[in-house]
Coordinates of C-alpha atoms and ligand atoms in Angstrom, one line a residue:
M71 CA 7.2 5.8 -26.0
R72 CA 9.7 3.6 -24.2
R73 CA 8.1 0.4 -25.4
D74 CA 8.4 1.5 -29.1
L75 CA 12.1 2.2 -28.6
A76 CA 12.5 -1.2 -26.9
V77 CA 10.7 -3.2 -29.6
R78 CA 12.9 -1.7 -32.3
A79 CA 16.0 -2.3 -30.2
A80 CA 15.0 -5.9 -29.5
L81 CA 14.9 -6.6 -33.2
E82 CA 18.2 -4.8 -33.8
R83 CA 19.8 -6.7 -31.0
R84 CA 18.4 -10.0 -32.3
L85 CA 16.5 -10.8 -29.1
I86 CA 13.6 -11.7 -31.4
T87 CA 14.5 -13.5 -34.6
P88 CA 13.0 -16.2 -36.9
D89 CA 14.6 -18.8 -34.6
H90 CA 13.5 -17.1 -31.4
P91 CA 10.1 -15.8 -32.7
V92 CA 8.7 -14.8 -29.3
A93 CA 10.3 -12.9 -26.4
A94 CA 9.1 -10.9 -23.5
L95 CA 10.3 -7.4 -22.5
L96 CA 10.1 -5.7 -19.2
D97 CA 10.5 -1.9 -18.7
L98 CA 12.7 -1.7 -15.7
D99 CA 12.1 2.0 -15.3
G100 CA 8.4 1.3 -15.3
V101 CA 8.9 -1.2 -12.4
R102 CA 10.9 1.4 -10.5
E103 CA 8.2 4.0 -11.0
A104 CA 5.5 1.5 -9.7
A105 CA 7.6 0.7 -6.7
T106 CA 8.1 4.4 -5.9
A107 CA 4.4 5.0 -6.3
L108 CA 3.6 2.2 -3.9
H109 CA 6.0 3.5 -1.2
S110 CA 4.8 7.1 -1.5
A111 CA 1.2 6.1 -1.4
F112 CA 1.6 4.5 2.0
A113 CA 4.1 7.0 3.3
E114 CA 1.3 9.6 2.7
V115 CA -1.2 7.8 4.9
T116 CA 0.8 6.0 7.6
A117 CA 1.9 7.5 11.0
P118 CA 5.5 8.5 11.5
G119 CA 7.5 5.5 12.4
Q120 CA 4.7 3.0 11.5
R121 CA 6.2 -0.3 10.4
V122 CA 5.3 -1.2 6.8
L123 CA 6.6 -4.1 4.8
H124 CA 5.6 -4.1 1.2
T125 CA 6.0 -7.5 -0.4
F126 CA 5.6 -8.6 -4.0
A127 CA 3.4 -11.6 -4.7
V128 CA 6.0 -13.8 -6.4
K129 CA 3.4 -15.7 -8.4
A130 CA 2.8 -12.6 -10.4
A131 CA 6.3 -12.7 -12.0
S132 CA 8.4 -15.5 -10.7
L133 CA 11.9 -14.4 -11.9
V134 CA 14.9 -14.3 -9.6
P135 CA 16.3 -11.0 -11.1
V136 CA 13.0 -9.3 -10.8
L137 CA 12.7 -10.3 -7.1
R138 CA 16.2 -9.0 -6.6
L139 CA 15.4 -5.7 -8.4
L140 CA 12.3 -5.2 -6.3
D141 CA 14.2 -6.0 -3.1
G142 CA 16.5 -3.2 -4.1
F143 CA 13.5 -1.0 -4.3
G144 CA 12.5 -1.9 -0.8
I145 CA 9.9 -4.5 -1.7
G146 CA 10.1 -8.0 -0.2
C147 CA 8.5 -11.3 -1.3
E148 CA 5.2 -13.0 -0.6
V149 CA 5.7 -16.7 -1.4
A150 CA 3.2 -19.5 -1.7
S151 CA 5.1 -22.6 -2.5
P152 CA 8.5 -24.2 -1.8
G153 CA 9.5 -23.1 -5.3
E154 CA 8.6 -19.5 -4.8
L155 CA 10.5 -19.5 -1.5
A156 CA 13.5 -21.0 -3.3
L157 CA 13.3 -18.2 -5.8
A158 CA 13.1 -15.5 -3.1
R159 CA 16.1 -17.0 -1.3
A160 CA 18.0 -17.3 -4.6
A161 CA 17.3 -13.6 -5.1
G162 CA 19.0 -12.9 -1.8
L163 CA 16.1 -11.8 0.3
A164 CA 16.5 -11.7 4.0
A165 CA 14.1 -13.9 5.9
D166 CA 12.4 -11.0 7.6
R167 CA 11.5 -9.6 4.2
I168 CA 9.6 -12.8 3.2
V169 CA 6.0 -13.8 4.0
L170 CA 4.7 -17.3 3.4
D171 CA 1.1 -17.8 2.5
S172 CA -0.5 -20.9 0.9
P173 CA -3.5 -23.0 1.7
A174 CA -1.5 -26.3 1.4
K175 CA 1.7 -25.9 3.3
T176 CA 3.2 -29.3 4.1
E177 CA 4.7 -30.0 7.5
A178 CA 8.2 -29.8 6.0
E179 CA 7.4 -26.3 4.6
L180 CA 6.2 -25.2 8.0
R181 CA 9.3 -26.6 9.7
E182 CA 11.5 -24.9 7.1
A183 CA 9.8 -21.5 7.5
L184 CA 10.1 -21.7 11.3
A185 CA 13.7 -22.7 11.1
L186 CA 14.5 -19.9 8.6
G187 CA 12.6 -17.3 10.6
I188 CA 10.1 -16.6 7.8
A189 CA 6.7 -15.1 8.8
L190 CA 3.8 -17.1 7.7
N191 CA 0.0 -17.0 7.8
A192 CA -1.8 -20.1 8.7
D193 CA -4.8 -20.8 6.4
S194 CA -7.0 -23.1 8.5
A195 CA -7.7 -24.6 11.9
Q196 CA -5.8 -27.8 11.0
E197 CA -2.7 -25.8 10.0
L198 CA -2.9 -23.9 13.3
A199 CA -2.9 -27.3 15.1
R200 CA 0.2 -28.4 13.2
L201 CA 1.9 -25.2 14.2
D202 CA 0.9 -25.8 17.9
A203 CA 2.8 -29.1 17.7
L204 CA 5.8 -27.6 16.0
I205 CA 6.0 -24.6 18.2
A206 CA 5.6 -26.5 21.5
D207 CA 9.3 -27.4 21.0
E208 CA 10.7 -23.9 20.7
P209 CA 8.0 -21.3 21.4
T210 CA 10.3 -18.3 21.8
S211 CA 12.2 -18.4 18.6
A212 CA 9.1 -18.5 16.3
P213 CA 8.9 -15.9 13.5
P214 CA 5.8 -13.7 13.3
L215 CA 2.8 -16.0 12.7
G216 CA -0.6 -15.0 11.6
L217 CA -4.0 -16.4 10.6
R218 CA -5.7 -15.8 7.3
I219 CA -9.3 -14.9 7.5
N220 CA -12.0 -14.7 4.8
P221 CA -14.3 -11.8 5.5
Q222 CA -16.9 -13.5 3.2
L223 CA -17.9 -10.1 1.7
G224 CA -18.7 -11.5 -1.7
G225 CA -16.9 -11.7 -5.0
G226 CA -16.0 -9.5 -7.9
T227 CA -16.5 -9.8 -11.7
I228 CA -14.2 -12.8 -12.1
D229 CA -15.2 -15.8 -10.1
A230 CA -11.8 -17.5 -10.2
M231 CA -10.2 -14.3 -8.7
S232 CA -12.7 -13.8 -5.9
T233 CA -11.2 -14.9 -2.6
A234 CA -13.8 -13.5 -0.3
T235 CA -17.0 -15.3 -1.4
P236 CA -18.9 -17.2 1.3
T237 CA -17.3 -20.5 0.2
A238 CA -13.9 -19.4 -1.1
K239 CA -11.1 -21.9 -0.3
F240 CA -8.8 -19.5 1.5
G241 CA -8.6 -18.7 5.2
V242 CA -11.1 -19.1 8.0
G243 CA -14.6 -17.9 7.0
L244 CA -15.3 -15.2 9.5
R245 CA -19.1 -15.2 9.1
D246 CA -19.5 -18.9 9.6
P247 CA -21.4 -19.8 12.7
G248 CA -19.1 -19.7 15.7
A249 CA -16.1 -18.8 13.6
R250 CA -15.5 -15.3 15.1
E251 CA -15.5 -16.6 18.6
W252 CA -13.2 -19.4 17.6
V253 CA -10.7 -17.0 16.1
V254 CA -10.7 -14.8 19.1
R255 CA -10.1 -17.8 21.4
A256 CA -7.4 -19.1 19.1
F257 CA -5.4 -15.9 19.6
I258 CA -6.1 -15.7 23.3
D259 CA -4.7 -19.3 23.7
R260 CA -1.6 -18.6 21.5
P261 CA 0.7 -15.8 22.6
W262 CA 2.8 -16.5 19.5
L263 CA -0.1 -15.7 17.1
T264 CA 0.3 -12.0 16.4
R265 CA -0.9 -11.3 12.9
L266 CA -4.1 -11.3 11.0
H267 CA -4.1 -11.7 7.2
C268 CA -6.7 -11.3 4.4
H269 CA -6.6 -10.9 0.6
V270 CA -9.9 -10.1 -0.9
G271 CA -8.8 -10.2 -4.5
S272 CA -7.8 -7.7 -7.1
Q273 CA -8.7 -8.1 -10.8
G274 CA -12.4 -7.5 -11.2
M275 CA -12.7 -6.4 -7.6
A276 CA -14.1 -3.0 -6.5
L277 CA -11.7 -1.1 -4.4
E278 CA -14.5 -0.4 -1.9
R279 CA -14.9 -4.2 -1.3
M280 CA -11.1 -4.6 -0.8
A281 CA -11.1 -1.8 1.7
A282 CA -14.1 -3.4 3.4
G283 CA -12.1 -6.5 3.8
V284 CA -9.3 -4.6 5.4
R285 CA -11.8 -3.0 7.8
A286 CA -13.1 -6.4 8.8
L287 CA -9.5 -7.4 9.5
Y288 CA -8.9 -4.3 11.6
E289 CA -12.1 -4.7 13.6
L290 CA -11.3 -8.3 14.3
A291 CA -7.8 -7.3 15.6
E292 CA -9.4 -4.7 17.9
E293 CA -11.8 -7.3 19.2
I294 CA -9.0 -9.9 19.8
N295 CA -6.8 -7.3 21.6
A296 CA -9.7 -6.2 23.8
A297 CA -10.5 -9.8 24.7
A298 CA -6.9 -10.7 25.3
G299 CA -6.4 -7.5 27.4
T300 CA -3.1 -7.0 25.6
R301 CA -1.9 -6.0 22.1
R302 CA -1.8 -9.6 20.9
V303 CA -2.3 -8.7 17.3
D304 CA 0.4 -6.3 16.4
T305 CA 0.6 -6.5 12.6
L306 CA -2.1 -6.6 9.9
D307 CA -1.2 -8.2 6.6
I308 CA -3.7 -6.5 4.3
G309 CA -2.9 -8.7 1.3
G310 CA -2.7 -7.5 -2.2
G311 CA -4.8 -6.7 -4.8
L312 CA -5.1 -3.7 -7.1
P313 CA -6.8 -4.3 -10.4
V314 CA -4.9 -3.5 -13.6
D315 CA -6.4 -1.4 -16.4
F316 CA -5.8 -3.6 -19.5
A317 CA -7.6 -1.1 -21.8
S318 CA -5.2 1.8 -21.8
D319 CA -1.7 3.0 -20.8
E320 CA -3.0 4.4 -17.5
S321 CA -1.8 2.8 -14.3
A322 CA -5.3 3.0 -12.8
P323 CA -6.4 2.7 -10.1
A324 CA -3.3 4.2 -8.6
F325 CA -1.7 3.0 -5.3
A326 CA -2.3 6.5 -3.9
E327 CA -6.1 6.2 -4.6
Y328 CA -6.3 2.9 -2.8
A329 CA -4.2 4.1 0.2
R330 CA -6.4 7.1 0.6
L331 CA -9.5 5.0 0.4
L332 CA -8.1 2.7 3.1
R333 CA -7.4 5.7 5.3
A334 CA -10.9 6.9 4.8
T335 CA -12.4 3.5 5.4
V336 CA -10.1 2.3 8.3
P337 CA -8.6 5.3 10.0
G338 CA -7.3 3.2 12.9
L339 CA -5.1 1.3 10.6
F340 CA -2.9 4.3 10.2
D341 CA -2.5 5.7 13.7
G342 CA 0.7 3.7 14.2
R343 CA -0.5 1.0 16.5
Y344 CA -0.3 -1.7 14.0
G345 CA 2.5 -2.8 11.7
L346 CA 1.4 -3.3 8.1
V347 CA 2.3 -5.9 5.5
T348 CA 1.1 -5.5 1.9
E349 CA 1.2 -8.1 -0.9
F350 CA 0.8 -6.4 -4.3
G351 CA 1.5 -8.4 -7.4
R352 CA 0.1 -7.4 -10.8
A353 CA -0.1 -3.7 -10.0
L354 CA 3.7 -3.5 -9.6
L355 CA 4.6 -5.3 -12.9
A356 CA 1.8 -5.7 -15.4
K357 CA 2.0 -2.4 -17.1
S358 CA 5.7 -2.7 -17.6
G359 CA 5.7 -5.9 -19.6
L360 CA 5.0 -7.0 -23.1
V361 CA 5.2 -10.2 -25.1
L362 CA 6.6 -9.7 -28.5
A363 CA 6.0 -12.3 -31.2
R364 CA 6.6 -12.6 -35.0
V365 CA 3.8 -13.1 -37.4
E366 CA 4.7 -16.3 -39.2
Y367 CA 1.8 -16.6 -41.7
T368 CA -1.4 -14.9 -42.5
K369 CA -4.5 -16.3 -44.2
T370 CA -8.2 -15.7 -44.7
T371 CA -10.6 -18.4 -43.7
G372 CA -14.4 -18.1 -44.0
G373 CA -13.9 -14.5 -44.8
R374 CA -11.9 -13.9 -41.5
P375 CA -8.3 -12.6 -41.8
I376 CA -6.1 -14.5 -39.4
A377 CA -2.5 -13.8 -38.3
I378 CA -0.6 -16.9 -37.1
T379 CA 1.9 -15.6 -34.5
H380 CA 4.1 -17.2 -32.0
A381 CA 2.3 -15.9 -28.9
G382 CA -0.6 -18.0 -27.8
A383 CA -1.7 -20.1 -24.9
Q384 CA 1.8 -21.0 -23.9
V385 CA 2.4 -17.4 -22.8
A386 CA -1.1 -16.0 -22.4
V387 CA -3.1 -18.9 -20.8
R388 CA -5.8 -16.8 -19.1
T389 CA -6.5 -14.6 -22.2
V390 CA -6.8 -17.7 -24.4
F391 CA -9.0 -19.7 -22.1
A392 CA -11.0 -16.9 -20.5
P393 CA -10.9 -14.1 -23.1
A394 CA -13.9 -12.2 -21.7
S395 CA -12.2 -11.8 -18.4
W396 CA -8.7 -11.2 -19.6
P397 CA -8.8 -9.2 -22.8
L398 CA -5.4 -7.8 -24.0
R399 CA -4.4 -4.9 -26.1
V400 CA -2.4 -5.9 -29.1
A401 CA 0.1 -3.5 -30.8
A402 CA 1.3 -4.1 -34.3
Y403 CA 4.8 -3.4 -35.5
D404 CA 6.3 -3.8 -39.0
A405 CA 9.4 -6.0 -39.7
T406 CA 11.7 -3.0 -38.9
G407 CA 10.1 -2.6 -35.5
A408 CA 8.2 0.6 -36.3
P409 CA 4.6 0.9 -35.2
K410 CA 2.5 -0.5 -38.1
R411 CA 0.4 2.0 -40.0
G412 CA -2.4 1.5 -42.4
P413 CA -6.2 1.0 -42.4
A414 CA -7.6 -1.2 -39.7
V415 CA -8.8 -4.6 -40.7
R416 CA -10.7 -6.9 -38.4
Q417 CA -8.6 -10.0 -37.9
D418 CA -7.9 -12.8 -35.5
V419 CA -4.5 -12.9 -33.8
A420 CA -3.7 -16.5 -33.2
G421 CA -1.0 -18.4 -31.4
P422 CA 1.1 -21.4 -32.4
C423 CA -0.7 -24.0 -30.3
C424 CA -2.6 -26.9 -32.0
F425 CA -6.1 -26.1 -30.8
A426 CA -8.6 -23.9 -32.5
G427 CA -9.2 -21.6 -29.5
D428 CA -5.6 -20.5 -29.4
L429 CA -6.3 -16.9 -30.1
V430 CA -5.1 -13.8 -28.2
A431 CA -7.5 -11.5 -29.9
R432 CA -10.6 -12.1 -32.0
D433 CA -12.0 -10.0 -34.7
R434 CA -9.7 -7.2 -33.6
A435 CA -9.2 -4.0 -35.7
L436 CA -5.5 -3.7 -36.5
P437 CA -3.4 -2.7 -39.5
A438 CA -3.4 -5.7 -41.9
L439 CA -0.7 -8.0 -40.5
E440 CA 1.8 -9.6 -42.8
P441 CA 4.5 -12.3 -42.3
G442 CA 7.5 -10.9 -40.6
D443 CA 5.5 -8.2 -38.7
L444 CA 5.5 -8.3 -34.9
V445 CA 2.7 -8.2 -32.5
A446 CA 3.1 -7.0 -28.9
L447 CA 0.7 -8.2 -26.2
L448 CA 0.6 -5.2 -23.8
D449 CA 0.4 -5.1 -20.0
T450 CA 1.7 -8.6 -19.7
G451 CA 4.4 -8.0 -17.1
A452 CA 2.5 -10.2 -14.6
Y453 CA 0.9 -13.7 -14.9
Y454 CA 1.8 -14.1 -18.6
V455 CA 5.2 -15.3 -19.8
T456 CA 6.3 -16.3 -16.2
T457 CA 3.1 -18.4 -15.8
P458 CA 3.5 -20.6 -18.8
F459 CA 1.2 -23.3 -20.1
G460 CA 3.2 -26.4 -21.2
Y461 CA 1.2 -27.2 -24.3
N462 CA 2.8 -28.6 -27.5
A463 CA 6.2 -28.6 -25.8
L464 CA 6.9 -25.0 -26.9
P465 CA 10.2 -23.7 -25.4
R466 CA 10.0 -21.0 -22.8
P467 CA 10.9 -17.7 -24.4
G468 CA 13.6 -15.3 -23.2
I469 CA 12.7 -12.4 -21.0
Y470 CA 14.7 -9.2 -21.1
G471 CA 14.6 -6.1 -19.0
Y472 CA 15.3 -2.8 -20.7
H473 CA 16.1 0.8 -20.1
A474 CA 14.9 3.0 -23.0
E475 CA 15.3 6.7 -23.4
E476 CA 14.9 8.8 -26.5
A477 CA 18.5 10.1 -27.0
T478 CA 20.5 7.0 -25.8
P479 CA 20.7 3.4 -27.0
T480 CA 18.3 1.1 -25.3
T481 CA 20.1 -1.4 -23.0
F482 CA 18.9 -4.9 -22.2
T483 CA 19.5 -7.3 -19.3
T484 CA 18.6 -10.9 -19.5
L485 CA 16.0 -11.9 -16.9
R486 CA 15.6 -15.4 -18.2
R487 CA 17.4 -17.1 -21.0
P488 CA 15.3 -18.7 -23.8
Q489 CA 15.0 -22.4 -23.0
T490 CA 17.0 -24.5 -25.4
L491 CA 15.6 -27.6 -26.9
S492 CA 17.9 -29.9 -24.9
E493 CA 16.7 -28.2 -21.7
L494 CA 13.2 -28.7 -22.8
V495 CA 13.8 -32.4 -23.5
Q496 CA 15.2 -32.7 -19.9
E497 CA 12.1 -31.0 -18.5
Y498 CA 9.9 -33.5 -20.4
G499 CA 11.6 -36.5 -18.9
G500 CA 14.5 -36.8 -21.3
D501 CA 16.8 -37.9 -18.4
C502 CA 14.5 -40.6 -17.2
Ligands
PLP107 C1 -2.0 -13.5 -5.6 C2 -2.0 -12.9 -4.2 C3 -1.6 -11.6 -4.0 C4 -1.3 -10.6 -5.1 O1 -2.3 -10.5 -6.0 P1 -2.3 -9.5 -7.2 O2 -3.6 -9.6 -7.8 O3 -1.2 -9.9 -8.2 O4 -2.0 -8.1 -6.6 C5 -1.5 -11.2 -2.7 N1 -1.7 -12.0 -1.7 C6 -2.1 -13.3 -1.8 C7 -2.3 -14.1 -0.6 C8 -2.2 -13.8 -3.1 O5 -2.6 -15.0 -3.3

């Protein structure tokens, strides 16, 4: 397996050492395979010549080299903050390959997006009113502008990830009294409003519900265009969302499965009349990443074996604070980087942070871990090491991309240098 080759090579190349006891690895071939799978899934269902812009939700892995790599694979950026926009621009993305979403865009952000020609989706009536004022000056040069709606179809199994509940904070609630009529009117009154957007969720969300959200979006577009007597809505931004299987090495559900379900649920989406934008995040990256950490000590307390490692809440915040929703597989390696053998022992895998709940796995059956061994938190290419928790002033670990093949040496490329202690001191006000 490529990741076993990479773990061993990371040790040999001293990317992980007693002084740098945690690092993250990203399988760049895995990312390319995911990008290819996304392109072919939609190529299979779209009409010849239909415009499709796939974007990557930058929050899932906010690393400039990763955004550049994905751009090279034909995948743009969905950004949701000035910082994410700066990362996309630093990666060299053209303005027409970036989409700006966020429920809290400041007036300055809106101005900047308009000036740069970056498509954006307004999240609320108030944001639309701000755009009215900004666009009154220069109506013809505006980039594509859309409105995010919440189809209010209900949630999934993880509340915090459910963006289409009746009271979710995103978009205009389409089922609220008078909302549908208001949205139709908003488009009729604004010739520059040409896109509709929704993002129903992903982790913990049934594909059928996501597809139902896209159908609601499509039906609304048809209604607006009929009422406007023209093709006012020309592009549907169907958002992201594809859950990741954290329990096996499968990339399931596959992009192809979702694309076919969309075609079955919303055939009109694929007859070529609408351009499409997608915003997948975790499904492009999660399976390709791992966090690798040294076991520093082991102990047994109250009869429970515990391995104290260097990967905890600082790199796995969701797993530590909401373990039932975000369980991770842990792979054990010995000090030479070989997969660890031996009888399974139920043990806790703990992190370095100073609070008792800092565990990435509880009572998990693994070969008995020893100091100097390594643990790998699997499927952590999205929303883990790039979404850190600044507890205990732990430095941000290095992140390395790799190419691994059986017969040739594994090669690494640095995606983010490990943070030095002096950089850390700056981050924590050392220059104030
Ligand atoms: C987070 C987000 C996505 C991507 O979500 P994933 O679950 O990572 O695929 C897409 N669109 C919007 C608006 C988002 O907020």
